[in-house]
Coordinates of C-alpha atoms and ligand atoms in Angstrom, one line a residue:
X1 CA 131.5 54.5 -103.8
X2 CA 129.8 57.3 -101.9
X3 CA 126.2 57.9 -101.0
X4 CA 124.2 60.5 -99.3
X5 CA 122.4 59.5 -96.1
X6 CA 121.2 62.6 -94.4
X7 CA 122.1 66.1 -93.4
X8 CA 124.5 67.5 -90.9
X9 CA 123.1 68.9 -87.7
X10 CA 122.4 72.6 -87.8
X11 CA 119.7 75.2 -87.8
X12 CA 116.5 73.2 -88.5
X13 CA 114.7 76.4 -89.7
X14 CA 116.7 76.0 -92.9
X15 CA 115.0 72.7 -93.5
X16 CA 111.5 71.6 -94.3
X17 CA 109.8 68.8 -92.4
X18 CA 107.9 66.3 -94.5
X19 CA 105.9 63.4 -93.3
X20 CA 106.8 60.4 -95.4
X21 CA 104.7 58.0 -93.6
X22 CA 107.9 56.2 -92.2
X23 CA 109.3 58.8 -89.9
X24 CA 109.9 62.5 -89.9
X25 CA 112.9 63.2 -92.1
X26 CA 114.7 66.5 -92.3
X27 CA 115.3 67.5 -95.9
X28 CA 117.6 70.3 -96.8
X29 CA 115.5 73.1 -98.2
X30 CA 117.9 73.5 -101.2
X31 CA 118.5 72.2 -104.6
X32 CA 118.2 68.4 -104.3
X33 CA 120.7 67.9 -107.1
X34 CA 123.7 69.3 -105.1
X35 CA 126.5 66.9 -105.2
X36 CA 128.9 65.3 -102.8
X37 CA 130.5 68.6 -102.0
X38 CA 127.3 70.0 -100.6
X39 CA 128.3 71.1 -97.1
X40 CA 124.8 70.3 -95.8
X41 CA 125.2 66.6 -96.7
X42 CA 127.5 64.1 -95.2
X43 CA 128.8 61.2 -97.1
X44 CA 129.4 57.6 -96.1
X45 CA 130.2 54.3 -97.8
X46 CA 128.2 51.1 -97.7
X47 CA 126.7 48.1 -99.5
X48 CA 123.0 49.1 -99.7
X49 CA 123.7 51.6 -102.4
X50 CA 120.8 50.7 -104.7
X51 CA 118.1 50.8 -102.0
X52 CA 119.3 54.2 -100.9
X53 CA 119.3 55.6 -104.4
X54 CA 115.7 54.5 -104.8
X55 CA 114.8 56.1 -101.5
X56 CA 116.5 59.3 -102.5
X57 CA 114.6 59.3 -105.8
X58 CA 111.3 58.8 -103.9
X59 CA 112.2 61.8 -101.7
X60 CA 112.9 64.0 -104.6
X61 CA 109.6 63.1 -106.3
X62 CA 107.8 63.8 -103.0
X63 CA 109.4 67.2 -102.7
X64 CA 108.6 68.0 -106.3
X65 CA 104.9 66.9 -105.9
X66 CA 104.6 68.9 -102.7
X67 CA 106.0 72.0 -104.3
X68 CA 103.6 71.7 -107.3
X69 CA 100.7 71.2 -105.0
X70 CA 101.6 74.3 -103.0
X71 CA 101.9 76.3 -106.2
X72 CA 98.5 75.2 -107.4
X73 CA 96.9 76.0 -104.1
X74 CA 98.5 79.5 -104.1
X75 CA 97.2 80.1 -107.7
X76 CA 93.7 79.1 -106.7
X77 CA 93.9 81.4 -103.6
X78 CA 94.8 84.3 -105.8
X79 CA 91.6 83.9 -107.8
X80 CA 89.5 84.3 -104.6
X81 CA 88.2 87.5 -103.2
X82 CA 89.4 88.9 -99.8
X83 CA 86.1 88.0 -98.2
X84 CA 86.3 84.4 -99.5
X85 CA 89.9 84.1 -98.1
X86 CA 88.8 85.6 -94.8
X87 CA 85.9 83.1 -94.5
X88 CA 88.2 80.2 -95.2
X89 CA 90.6 81.4 -92.5
X90 CA 87.7 81.7 -90.1
X91 CA 86.6 78.1 -91.0
X92 CA 90.1 76.8 -90.3
X93 CA 90.2 78.7 -87.0
X94 CA 86.9 77.2 -85.9
X95 CA 88.1 73.7 -86.8
X96 CA 91.2 74.2 -84.6
X97 CA 89.1 75.5 -81.7
X98 CA 86.7 72.5 -82.1
X99 CA 89.6 70.1 -82.1
X100 CA 91.0 71.6 -79.0
X101 CA 87.7 71.3 -77.2
X102 CA 87.3 67.7 -78.2
X103 CA 90.8 67.1 -76.9
X104 CA 89.9 68.8 -73.6
X105 CA 87.0 66.5 -73.2
X106 CA 89.1 63.4 -73.8
X107 CA 88.7 61.1 -70.8
X108 CA 91.8 60.5 -68.8
X109 CA 93.0 56.9 -68.3
X110 CA 91.7 55.0 -65.3
X111 CA 94.1 54.6 -62.4
X112 CA 93.9 52.7 -59.2
X113 CA 92.1 54.9 -56.7
X114 CA 94.3 55.6 -53.6
X115 CA 93.0 54.9 -50.2
X116 CA 90.6 57.8 -49.4
X117 CA 90.1 57.1 -45.7
X118 CA 88.7 59.9 -43.5
X119 CA 87.2 62.4 -45.8
X120 CA 84.3 62.8 -43.4
X121 CA 83.9 62.5 -39.7
X122 CA 86.2 63.9 -37.1
X123 CA 83.3 64.5 -34.7
X124 CA 84.7 66.2 -31.6
X125 CA 84.8 64.3 -28.4
X126 CA 83.1 66.9 -26.2
X127 CA 80.5 69.6 -26.5
X128 CA 83.0 72.4 -25.8
X129 CA 85.2 71.3 -28.7
X130 CA 82.1 70.8 -30.9
X131 CA 81.1 74.4 -30.2
X132 CA 84.5 75.6 -31.1
X133 CA 84.5 73.7 -34.3
X134 CA 81.0 75.0 -35.2
X135 CA 82.3 78.6 -34.6
X136 CA 85.2 78.0 -37.1
X137 CA 82.6 76.7 -39.6
X138 CA 80.5 79.8 -39.1
X139 CA 83.6 82.0 -39.7
X140 CA 84.2 80.0 -43.0
X141 CA 80.6 80.7 -44.0
X142 CA 81.0 84.4 -43.3
X143 CA 84.2 84.6 -45.4
X144 CA 82.6 82.6 -48.2
X145 CA 79.2 84.2 -48.3
X146 CA 80.7 87.7 -48.5
X147 CA 83.0 86.6 -51.3
X148 CA 80.0 85.1 -53.0
X149 CA 78.1 88.4 -52.8
X150 CA 80.8 90.9 -53.5
X151 CA 83.7 89.2 -55.1
X152 CA 82.3 86.2 -57.0
X153 CA 84.7 85.1 -59.8
X154 CA 87.3 87.6 -58.8
X155 CA 90.5 86.2 -57.3
X156 CA 90.0 87.6 -53.8
X157 CA 87.7 89.9 -51.8
X158 CA 88.0 93.4 -50.5
X159 CA 85.8 93.0 -47.5
X160 CA 85.5 96.7 -46.6
X161 CA 85.2 98.2 -50.1
X162 CA 83.0 95.1 -50.8
X163 CA 84.4 94.3 -54.2
X164 CA 86.8 92.0 -56.0
X165 CA 90.6 92.1 -55.5
X166 CA 93.6 90.6 -57.2
X167 CA 97.4 90.7 -57.1
X168 CA 99.9 90.1 -59.9
X169 CA 100.5 86.5 -58.8
X170 CA 97.1 85.6 -60.4
X171 CA 97.7 87.6 -63.6
X172 CA 95.2 90.0 -65.0
X173 CA 92.2 87.6 -65.3
X174 CA 89.4 86.7 -63.0
X175 CA 90.4 83.2 -62.2
X176 CA 88.2 82.7 -59.1
X177 CA 91.3 81.9 -56.8
X178 CA 89.2 82.0 -53.7
X179 CA 86.7 79.5 -55.1
X180 CA 89.4 77.0 -56.1
X181 CA 91.4 77.5 -52.9
X182 CA 88.3 77.1 -50.7
X183 CA 86.6 74.1 -52.2
X184 CA 88.2 71.4 -50.1
X185 CA 87.6 73.3 -46.9
X186 CA 84.0 73.7 -47.8
X187 CA 83.8 70.0 -48.5
X188 CA 85.3 68.8 -45.2
X189 CA 83.2 71.2 -43.3
X190 CA 80.1 69.7 -44.9
X191 CA 79.2 73.0 -46.6
X192 CA 78.1 71.1 -49.7
X193 CA 75.7 73.7 -51.2
X194 CA 78.5 76.2 -51.3
X195 CA 80.8 73.5 -52.7
X196 CA 78.4 72.8 -55.5
X197 CA 78.1 76.5 -56.2
X198 CA 81.9 76.7 -56.5
X199 CA 81.9 73.6 -58.7
X200 CA 79.4 75.1 -61.1
X201 CA 81.4 78.3 -61.4
X202 CA 84.5 76.3 -62.3
X203 CA 82.6 74.2 -64.9
X204 CA 81.1 77.3 -66.5
X205 CA 83.8 79.9 -66.1
X206 CA 87.3 78.7 -65.3
X207 CA 89.2 79.1 -68.5
X208 CA 93.0 79.0 -68.8
X209 CA 93.2 80.2 -72.4
X210 CA 93.7 83.7 -71.3
X211 CA 96.4 86.2 -72.1
X212 CA 97.6 86.5 -68.6
X213 CA 101.0 86.1 -66.8
X214 CA 100.7 84.1 -63.6
X215 CA 103.1 82.9 -60.9
X216 CA 103.9 79.2 -61.6
X217 CA 104.3 78.5 -57.9
X218 CA 101.1 80.2 -56.7
X219 CA 99.0 78.7 -59.5
X220 CA 100.4 75.3 -58.7
X221 CA 99.9 75.3 -55.0
X222 CA 96.5 77.1 -55.0
X223 CA 94.9 76.0 -58.3
X224 CA 96.4 72.7 -59.2
X225 CA 96.6 71.6 -55.5
X226 CA 93.0 72.9 -54.8
X227 CA 91.6 71.2 -57.9
X228 CA 93.3 67.9 -57.2
X229 CA 92.2 67.9 -53.7
X230 CA 88.6 68.7 -54.6
X231 CA 88.8 65.8 -57.1
X232 CA 90.0 63.3 -54.6
X233 CA 87.5 64.3 -52.0
X234 CA 84.4 64.6 -54.2
X235 CA 85.3 62.2 -57.1
X236 CA 84.1 64.9 -59.5
X237 CA 86.0 64.4 -62.8
X238 CA 85.7 68.1 -63.8
X239 CA 88.3 69.0 -61.1
X240 CA 90.8 66.5 -62.5
X241 CA 90.3 67.7 -66.0
X242 CA 90.7 71.4 -65.1
X243 CA 93.9 70.6 -63.1
X244 CA 95.4 68.8 -66.1
X245 CA 94.4 71.6 -68.5
X246 CA 96.1 74.1 -66.3
X247 CA 99.2 72.0 -65.8
X248 CA 99.6 71.8 -69.5
X249 CA 99.7 75.6 -69.6
X250 CA 102.4 75.7 -67.0
X251 CA 104.8 73.4 -68.9
X252 CA 106.3 76.0 -71.1
X253 CA 107.7 77.6 -68.0
X254 CA 110.2 74.8 -67.9
X255 CA 111.7 75.7 -71.3
X256 CA 114.9 77.2 -69.9
X257 CA 118.5 76.2 -70.6
X258 CA 118.6 74.3 -67.3
X259 CA 115.0 73.1 -67.0
X260 CA 114.6 75.2 -63.8
X261 CA 111.3 76.9 -64.5
X262 CA 110.7 80.6 -64.8
X263 CA 108.7 82.1 -61.9
X264 CA 106.1 83.5 -64.2
X265 CA 104.5 82.2 -67.4
X266 CA 102.0 83.7 -69.8
X267 CA 99.1 81.2 -70.0
X268 CA 98.4 82.0 -73.6
X269 CA 101.8 82.5 -75.2
X270 CA 103.8 80.3 -72.9
X271 CA 106.5 83.0 -72.6
X272 CA 108.2 82.8 -69.2
X273 CA 110.3 85.2 -67.1
X274 CA 111.6 85.8 -63.6
X275 CA 110.8 88.5 -61.0
X276 CA 113.0 91.5 -61.6
X277 CA 113.9 91.7 -57.9
X278 CA 115.1 88.1 -57.6
X279 CA 118.9 88.2 -57.5
X280 CA 119.7 89.1 -61.2
X281 CA 116.9 87.2 -62.8
X282 CA 117.1 84.1 -60.6
X283 CA 114.4 81.5 -60.0
X284 CA 113.4 81.0 -56.3
X285 CA 114.0 77.9 -54.4
X286 CA 110.6 77.9 -52.6
X287 CA 109.0 78.3 -56.0
X288 CA 110.6 75.8 -58.3
X289 CA 111.1 73.5 -55.3
X290 CA 107.4 73.4 -54.5
X291 CA 105.9 71.6 -57.5
X292 CA 106.8 68.0 -56.7
X293 CA 103.6 66.8 -54.9
X294 CA 101.2 68.2 -57.4
X295 CA 103.2 67.1 -60.4
X296 CA 103.6 63.5 -59.2
X297 CA 99.8 63.3 -58.8
X298 CA 99.3 64.7 -62.3
X299 CA 101.5 62.0 -63.8
X300 CA 99.7 59.4 -61.6
X301 CA 96.3 60.6 -62.8
X302 CA 97.1 61.2 -66.5
X303 CA 99.5 58.4 -67.1
X304 CA 101.7 61.0 -68.7
X305 CA 105.2 61.0 -67.2
X306 CA 106.0 64.5 -68.4
X307 CA 105.1 66.1 -65.0
X308 CA 107.1 63.6 -63.0
X309 CA 110.1 64.1 -65.3
X310 CA 110.1 67.8 -64.9
X311 CA 110.2 67.7 -61.1
X312 CA 112.7 64.9 -60.9
X313 CA 115.0 66.8 -63.3
X314 CA 114.9 69.7 -60.8
X315 CA 115.8 67.4 -58.0
X316 CA 118.7 65.8 -59.9
X317 CA 120.1 69.2 -60.8
X318 CA 120.0 70.3 -57.2
X319 CA 121.7 67.1 -56.0
X320 CA 124.6 67.8 -58.2
X321 CA 125.2 71.3 -56.9
X322 CA 127.6 72.4 -54.2
X323 CA 125.9 73.8 -51.1
X324 CA 127.7 76.3 -49.0
X325 CA 127.7 74.9 -45.4
X326 CA 125.3 72.2 -46.7
X327 CA 122.6 75.0 -47.0
X328 CA 120.5 75.6 -50.1
X329 CA 120.7 79.3 -51.2
X330 CA 117.3 80.8 -52.1
X331 CA 118.2 81.9 -55.7
X332 CA 119.2 79.9 -58.7
X333 CA 119.8 81.3 -62.2
X334 CA 117.8 79.2 -64.7
X335 CA 120.1 80.3 -67.6
X336 CA 123.5 79.4 -66.0
X337 CA 122.4 76.8 -63.4
X338 CA 124.4 78.7 -60.8
X339 CA 123.3 80.0 -57.4
X340 CA 122.5 83.7 -57.2
X341 CA 122.9 85.6 -53.9
X342 CA 123.9 83.3 -50.9
X343 CA 120.8 83.9 -48.9
X344 CA 119.3 81.0 -47.0
X345 CA 115.9 81.0 -45.3
X346 CA 113.4 78.6 -43.9
X347 CA 110.9 81.4 -44.1
X348 CA 110.0 83.2 -47.3
X349 CA 111.9 82.2 -50.5
X350 CA 113.0 78.9 -49.0
X351 CA 110.3 77.4 -46.8
X352 CA 108.2 75.0 -48.8
X353 CA 111.2 73.5 -50.7
X354 CA 112.1 71.8 -47.4
X355 CA 108.5 70.9 -46.7
X356 CA 108.1 69.2 -50.1
X357 CA 111.3 67.1 -49.6
X358 CA 109.7 65.6 -46.5
X359 CA 106.2 65.4 -48.1
X360 CA 107.5 63.7 -51.3
X361 CA 108.7 60.9 -49.0
X362 CA 105.5 60.7 -47.0
X363 CA 103.4 60.9 -50.2
X364 CA 105.3 58.0 -51.7
X365 CA 104.3 55.8 -48.8
X366 CA 107.8 56.4 -47.4
X367 CA 109.5 54.8 -50.4
X368 CA 111.1 57.9 -51.9
X369 CA 114.2 57.5 -49.9
X370 CA 116.1 60.0 -52.0
X371 CA 113.7 62.7 -50.9
X372 CA 114.0 61.7 -47.3
X373 CA 117.8 61.8 -47.4
X374 CA 117.7 65.3 -49.0
X375 CA 115.4 66.4 -46.2
X376 CA 117.5 64.9 -43.5
X377 CA 120.7 66.5 -44.9
X378 CA 119.0 69.9 -45.3
X379 CA 117.6 70.0 -41.7
X380 CA 120.8 68.9 -40.2
X381 CA 122.5 71.9 -41.9
X382 CA 119.7 74.2 -40.9
X383 CA 119.9 73.1 -37.3
X384 CA 123.6 73.5 -37.2
X385 CA 123.8 77.0 -38.9
X386 CA 120.4 78.7 -38.5
X387 CA 118.6 77.5 -35.4
X388 CA 119.6 79.3 -32.2
X389 CA 118.3 80.0 -28.7
X390 CA 117.7 83.6 -27.6
X391 CA 119.0 85.0 -24.3
X392 CA 115.5 84.5 -22.9
X393 CA 115.5 80.8 -24.0
X394 CA 113.4 81.0 -27.2
X395 CA 114.4 78.7 -30.0
X396 CA 114.3 80.6 -33.4
X397 CA 115.3 80.0 -37.0
X398 CA 117.5 82.8 -38.3
X399 CA 118.4 83.6 -41.9
X400 CA 121.8 83.4 -43.5
X401 CA 122.6 86.6 -45.4
X402 CA 125.7 88.3 -46.6
X403 CA 127.9 85.9 -44.7
X404 CA 126.3 86.2 -41.3
X405 CA 123.2 85.0 -39.4
X406 CA 120.4 87.5 -39.2
X407 CA 118.5 87.0 -35.9
X408 CA 115.1 87.5 -37.5
X409 CA 112.3 85.0 -38.0
X410 CA 109.4 85.4 -40.4
X411 CA 105.8 84.4 -39.7
X412 CA 106.2 82.1 -42.7
X413 CA 109.1 80.2 -41.0
X414 CA 106.7 79.2 -38.2
X415 CA 105.3 76.4 -40.4
X416 CA 108.6 74.6 -39.6
X417 CA 107.4 73.6 -36.1
X418 CA 104.8 71.4 -37.8
X419 CA 107.3 70.2 -40.3
X420 CA 109.8 69.1 -37.7
X421 CA 107.0 67.2 -35.9
X422 CA 105.8 65.6 -39.1
X423 CA 109.3 64.5 -40.0
X424 CA 110.2 63.2 -36.6
X425 CA 109.1 59.7 -37.3
X426 CA 111.6 58.2 -39.7
X427 CA 114.4 60.5 -38.8
X428 CA 118.0 59.5 -38.9
X429 CA 119.5 57.7 -35.8
X430 CA 116.0 57.6 -34.4
X431 CA 116.0 61.3 -33.3
X432 CA 112.2 61.3 -33.3
X433 CA 112.0 62.7 -29.8
X434 CA 114.5 65.4 -30.6
X435 CA 112.6 66.6 -33.7
X436 CA 109.3 66.6 -31.9
X437 CA 110.8 68.7 -29.2
X438 CA 112.3 71.1 -31.7
X439 CA 108.9 71.4 -33.3
X440 CA 107.4 72.2 -29.9
X441 CA 110.0 74.8 -29.2
X442 CA 109.3 76.6 -32.5
X443 CA 105.6 76.4 -31.8
X444 CA 106.3 78.0 -28.4
X445 CA 108.4 80.8 -29.9
X446 CA 105.7 81.6 -32.5
X447 CA 103.1 81.6 -29.9
X448 CA 105.2 84.1 -28.0
X449 CA 105.3 86.3 -31.1
X450 CA 101.5 86.4 -30.9
X451 CA 101.3 86.8 -27.2
X452 CA 103.6 89.8 -27.1
X453 CA 101.3 91.9 -29.3
X454 CA 98.3 94.0 -28.5
X455 CA 96.0 92.0 -30.7
X456 CA 97.3 88.6 -29.9
X457 CA 98.1 88.1 -33.5
X458 CA 101.6 87.6 -34.9
X459 CA 103.6 90.1 -36.9
X460 CA 105.0 89.3 -40.3
X461 CA 108.5 89.0 -38.9
X462 CA 110.1 89.4 -35.5
X463 CA 113.6 89.9 -34.1
X464 CA 115.9 88.5 -31.5
X465 CA 118.3 91.3 -30.8
X466 CA 119.5 92.2 -27.3
X467 CA 116.5 92.9 -25.2
X468 CA 114.1 92.4 -28.1
X469 CA 112.7 88.9 -28.3
X470 CA 110.0 87.7 -30.7
X471 CA 108.9 91.3 -31.4
X472 CA 108.8 93.2 -34.7
X473 CA 110.9 96.3 -34.8
X474 CA 110.3 98.0 -38.1
X475 CA 106.8 99.3 -38.9
X476 CA 106.8 97.5 -42.2
X477 CA 107.0 94.1 -40.3
X478 CA 104.1 94.6 -38.0
X479 CA 101.2 93.5 -40.1
X480 CA 99.2 90.3 -40.0
X481 CA 97.5 89.2 -43.2
X482 CA 95.4 86.2 -42.0
X483 CA 98.4 83.9 -42.5
X484 CA 98.1 80.2 -41.4
X485 CA 101.6 79.0 -40.4
X486 CA 101.4 79.3 -36.7
X487 CA 98.0 77.6 -36.5
X488 CA 99.3 75.0 -38.9
X489 CA 102.1 74.2 -36.5
X490 CA 99.6 74.1 -33.6
X491 CA 97.6 71.5 -35.5
X492 CA 100.5 69.2 -36.3
X493 CA 101.7 69.4 -32.7
X494 CA 98.2 68.7 -31.5
X495 CA 98.0 65.6 -33.7
X496 CA 101.3 64.2 -32.5
X497 CA 101.1 65.1 -28.8
X498 CA 97.5 65.8 -27.9
X499 CA 98.9 68.4 -25.5
X500 CA 95.9 70.7 -24.8
X501 CA 98.0 73.8 -25.0
X502 CA 97.8 73.6 -28.8
X503 CA 94.0 73.8 -28.8
X504 CA 94.2 76.6 -26.3
X505 CA 96.6 78.6 -28.4
X506 CA 94.6 77.9 -31.6
X507 CA 91.5 79.1 -29.9
X508 CA 93.2 82.3 -28.7
X509 CA 94.2 83.0 -32.4
X510 CA 90.7 82.2 -33.6
X511 CA 89.2 84.7 -31.1
X512 CA 91.7 87.4 -32.0
X513 CA 90.9 86.9 -35.7
X514 CA 87.2 87.1 -34.9
X515 CA 87.6 90.2 -32.8
X516 CA 90.1 92.2 -34.9
X517 CA 89.9 90.9 -38.5
X518 CA 86.2 90.3 -38.9
X519 CA 84.2 93.0 -40.6
X520 CA 80.7 92.9 -41.9
X521 CA 81.9 92.2 -45.4
X522 CA 84.3 89.3 -44.6
X523 CA 87.7 89.1 -42.9
X524 CA 90.6 91.5 -43.4
X525 CA 94.3 91.6 -42.5
X526 CA 95.5 94.3 -40.0
X527 CA 98.4 96.7 -40.5
X528 CA 99.8 96.8 -37.0
X529 CA 99.4 94.1 -34.4
X530 CA 100.9 96.3 -31.7
X531 CA 98.2 98.9 -32.0
X532 CA 95.0 98.2 -30.0
X533 CA 93.0 100.1 -32.6
X534 CA 93.9 98.2 -35.8
X535 CA 93.7 99.6 -39.3
X536 CA 92.5 97.0 -41.8
X537 CA 94.3 96.3 -45.1
X538 CA 91.0 95.4 -46.7
X539 CA 92.1 92.1 -48.3
X540 CA 90.6 88.7 -47.6
X541 CA 93.4 86.4 -48.8
X542 CA 92.4 83.2 -50.5
X543 CA 94.7 81.2 -48.2
X544 CA 92.6 82.3 -45.2
X545 CA 89.8 80.0 -46.5
X546 CA 92.2 77.3 -47.8
X547 CA 94.5 77.1 -44.8
X548 CA 93.9 79.2 -41.7
X549 CA 90.3 78.1 -41.3
X550 CA 90.9 74.6 -42.4
X551 CA 93.7 74.1 -39.9
X552 CA 91.6 75.6 -37.1
X553 CA 88.7 73.3 -38.1
X554 CA 91.0 70.3 -38.0
X555 CA 92.4 71.4 -34.7
X556 CA 88.9 71.0 -33.2
X557 CA 88.1 67.8 -35.0
X558 CA 89.0 64.2 -34.1
X559 CA 92.1 62.6 -35.7
X560 CA 90.0 60.4 -37.9
X561 CA 89.3 63.3 -40.2
X562 CA 92.1 63.3 -42.8
X563 CA 94.4 61.0 -40.9
X564 CA 98.1 61.8 -41.6
X565 CA 99.0 58.3 -42.6
X566 CA 96.7 58.5 -45.6
X567 CA 96.8 62.2 -46.5
X568 CA 99.6 64.7 -47.1
X569 CA 98.8 68.3 -47.2
X570 CA 100.3 70.4 -49.9
X571 CA 101.8 73.8 -48.8
X572 CA 98.4 75.5 -49.3
X573 CA 96.8 72.9 -47.0
X574 CA 95.2 70.9 -49.8
X575 CA 95.1 67.3 -48.8
X576 CA 96.4 64.8 -51.3
X577 CA 96.2 61.0 -50.7
X578 CA 99.3 58.9 -50.1
X579 CA 100.1 57.0 -53.3
X580 CA 100.9 53.4 -52.3
X581 CA 103.4 52.8 -55.1
X582 CA 106.1 50.3 -55.0
X583 CA 108.6 53.0 -56.0
X584 CA 108.8 56.6 -57.1
X585 CA 108.7 55.7 -60.8
X586 CA 105.0 55.5 -60.4
X587 CA 104.9 51.9 -61.4
X588 CA 101.6 51.6 -59.5
X589 CA 100.0 53.2 -62.5
X590 CA 100.2 50.8 -65.5
X591 CA 100.0 53.9 -67.8
X592 CA 103.2 55.3 -66.5
X593 CA 106.4 53.3 -67.0
Ligands
LIG601 C1 100.5 80.2 -48.6 O1 100.1 80.5 -49.9 C2 101.3 79.0 -48.6 O2 101.3 78.4 -47.3 C3 102.7 79.2 -49.0 O3 103.5 78.1 -48.9 C4 103.3 80.3 -48.2 N1 102.5 81.4 -47.9 C5 101.1 81.4 -48.0 C6 100.4 81.7 -46.7 O4 101.0 82.5 -45.8

């Protein structure tokens, strides 16, 4: 005897979903009397024939009742005037909005608070260092106050035009990028009135239900990173709530055939896409590979494993792929899961992917051995194929492009000096001394790139070609946009060695910024570091407040402020606490299994 159990797999749009109180069952949206020859139904034999016939009968009756109800409702609707129908739709809409708001206010589950050692303090040991630290704080106040006056709520500030500024990474809305990015710097500097002012703006204005297409990477590192950091430092719940709301909006970006996220996502529609210029619609290593820290914290704080799963899926996929010469190319197609152009860089397009492998390990209290192994493998390949010494003895990191090594290093790649130093402890075959030395050599090279300019500020990228060493050649590479990477490296090297040269170099950079980038309306980038009469680009980047000034402040603070065995800085310099979990499946949080 035959009986019908269910339907064959296929296009679910051809079926109606009914909640039967037991489980969601897909019912063919066709004549329920179709017989055994119905191609949408598969047949099996079995003993519980009677029970299943009853169940089938119940289903038919439910379908019939639902259809009749829908018909009645439609008839009723037709009797109503347009106005009445409009009013009903409006009431329904209001209900949905209200429900969403209630959901937004839902408290998140309690989790064990990580060790928050060192959120204050760092008093300098001498009056000279204290004065320097005070100067950096004053620079922060100048940057913030002018943004407060002329750019409040805008993403960034135009310090010369004295108005708001934005770029396409933040979309078309005013999302207050500078406020969110600057919060933790304000907090650690003790600028608490300014911090509260920023908090108030976030409470009243920061809204993610906007029809705006943003960069997933930038929003993650600046907004989610900034909000999480502000939450951990201040304990104010609002920051955690906003971070989670925003993260939910980013999740649709992962809806690709491979789970490798799109570079951009529309916060309202959830539609994602990639940058047109990125190797035939590829996603970028430094973008999809720089989500791990924030997403692990999101799962930790919410008890929802969804974020953790997304980033672990990326890691697993990368582990399975072949790597030319052991190097990760910068481009990966999210549709096919294949590498795009074979271009490898520790600067732009690649940089923070390597940083996050190391930091995933550090952030897990050094229990995420998988991440550490990926980091060790990657830097061994980088050292073998990309790191060279110039004729004049400067160590630099080149880029692999079109089958050969380009002897060019970007300002962005200068962060790697700090990364090598940070990763020295725990390195394979106990090569700690070697990696600390490598970090120091990179710091030296990057300092040279600053020292060989008229302004004592580094160019965007510099060459090592014949007689040219650590100098930009093309006009388009001579600008400095208030970037932090070189100062970041000085700070890490200072923490690990206490060699006074790093404070000296950091102070040189601070004075140069003060002299050439400070204007009465804030701080601006400069277009040519080789010209002694610089032209300003009229942009005060949000990372100047988040990173450059924070690293300078820390450089002139004691090591007890944000100690590195308790805090790990995300790539936008937002400190996140080490999670003392027994393993990387977040078992420390009972809410996450
Ligand atoms: C910052 O937004 C981050 O440091 C990022 O990782 C790379 N570039 C900028 C600053 O230069």
